[in-house]
Amino acid sequence: MRSAWVLCPFCQAKTKTKILDDSILLRFPLYCPRCKKEMKVDVIQGIIYFCSQ
Ligand SMILES: [Zn+2]
């Protein structure tokens, strides 16, 4: 099973969050150390979807 660091949907920086190939995150508060903010994301099959709300 592969794992990968989640990239920030804005600046593509590596975050401190790791996911596996089959991980599913819904409304996950992803923190980006470069943007210095938390954003809500969904991660499904390795693709990161930014949640505007
Ligand atoms: Zn960022």
PDB file of C-alpha atoms and ligand atoms in Angstrom:
ATOM      1  CA  MET A   1       0.000   0.000   0.000  1.00  0.00           C
ATOM      2  CA  ARG A   2       1.388   3.361  -1.017  1.00  0.00           C
ATOM      3  CA  SER A   3       1.145   6.456   1.085  1.00  0.00           C
ATOM      4  CA  ALA A   4       1.658  10.058   0.079  1.00  0.00           C
ATOM      5  CA  TRP A   5       1.755  13.468   1.658  1.00  0.00           C
ATOM      6  CA  VAL A   6      -1.299  15.584   0.982  1.00  0.00           C
ATOM      7  CA  LEU A   7      -0.423  18.689  -1.036  1.00  0.00           C
ATOM      8  CA  CYS A   8      -2.004  22.043  -0.310  1.00  0.00           C
ATOM      9  CA  PRO A   9      -4.675  22.759  -2.975  1.00  0.00           C
ATOM     10  CA  PHE A  10      -3.546  26.407  -3.105  1.00  0.00           C
ATOM     11  CA  CYS A  11       0.251  26.437  -3.088  1.00  0.00           C
ATOM     12  CA  GLN A  12       1.019  22.729  -3.652  1.00  0.00           C
ATOM     13  CA  ALA A  13       3.244  22.671  -0.574  1.00  0.00           C
ATOM     14  CA  LYS A  14       3.540  19.431   1.325  1.00  0.00           C
ATOM     15  CA  THR A  15       1.424  19.347   4.437  1.00  0.00           C
ATOM     16  CA  LYS A  16       2.015  17.185   7.480  1.00  0.00           C
ATOM     17  CA  THR A  17      -0.928  14.966   6.583  1.00  0.00           C
ATOM     18  CA  LYS A  18      -0.331  11.580   5.010  1.00  0.00           C
ATOM     19  CA  ILE A  19      -2.875   9.476   3.159  1.00  0.00           C
ATOM     20  CA  LEU A  20      -2.928   5.987   1.719  1.00  0.00           C
ATOM     21  CA  ASP A  21      -4.029   5.007  -1.790  1.00  0.00           C
ATOM     22  CA  ASP A  22      -7.496   4.123  -0.570  1.00  0.00           C
ATOM     23  CA  SER A  23      -7.874   6.789   2.098  1.00  0.00           C
ATOM     24  CA  ILE A  24     -11.049   8.823   2.130  1.00  0.00           C
ATOM     25  CA  LEU A  25     -11.190  12.087   4.032  1.00  0.00           C
ATOM     26  CA  LEU A  26     -14.373  14.102   4.171  1.00  0.00           C
ATOM     27  CA  ARG A  27     -14.514  17.668   5.453  1.00  0.00           C
ATOM     28  CA  PHE A  28     -10.991  17.224   6.739  1.00  0.00           C
ATOM     29  CA  PRO A  29      -9.324  20.291   8.288  1.00  0.00           C
ATOM     30  CA  LEU A  30      -6.061  20.328   6.349  1.00  0.00           C
ATOM     31  CA  TYR A  31      -3.399  22.674   7.692  1.00  0.00           C
ATOM     32  CA  CYS A  32      -0.859  24.140   5.281  1.00  0.00           C
ATOM     33  CA  PRO A  33       2.368  25.315   6.919  1.00  0.00           C
ATOM     34  CA  ARG A  34       3.107  27.658   3.995  1.00  0.00           C
ATOM     35  CA  CYS A  35      -0.335  29.318   3.772  1.00  0.00           C
ATOM     36  CA  LYS A  36      -0.438  29.142   7.580  1.00  0.00           C
ATOM     37  CA  LYS A  37      -4.094  28.319   7.541  1.00  0.00           C
ATOM     38  CA  GLU A  38      -6.513  25.483   7.816  1.00  0.00           C
ATOM     39  CA  MET A  39      -8.839  24.602   4.965  1.00  0.00           C
ATOM     40  CA  LYS A  40     -11.572  22.076   4.622  1.00  0.00           C
ATOM     41  CA  VAL A  41     -10.886  19.381   2.038  1.00  0.00           C
ATOM     42  CA  ASP A  42     -12.194  16.060   0.811  1.00  0.00           C
ATOM     43  CA  VAL A  43      -9.661  13.486  -0.321  1.00  0.00           C
ATOM     44  CA  ILE A  44     -10.958  10.613  -2.429  1.00  0.00           C
ATOM     45  CA  GLN A  45      -8.657   8.146  -4.173  1.00  0.00           C
ATOM     46  CA  GLY A  46      -5.682  10.453  -3.905  1.00  0.00           C
ATOM     47  CA  ILE A  47      -7.445  13.490  -5.354  1.00  0.00           C
ATOM     48  CA  ILE A  48      -7.867  16.542  -3.163  1.00  0.00           C
ATOM     49  CA  TYR A  49     -11.094  18.503  -3.420  1.00  0.00           C
ATOM     50  CA  PHE A  50     -11.259  21.893  -1.776  1.00  0.00           C
ATOM     51  CA  CYS A  51     -14.533  22.496   0.087  1.00  0.00           C
ATOM     52  CA  SER A  52     -15.551  26.125  -0.169  1.00  0.00           C
ATOM     53  CA  GLN A  53     -17.884  25.843   2.803  1.00  0.00           C
TER      54      GLN A  53
HETATM   55 ZN    ZN B   1      -0.698  26.219   1.040  1.00  0.00          ZN
END
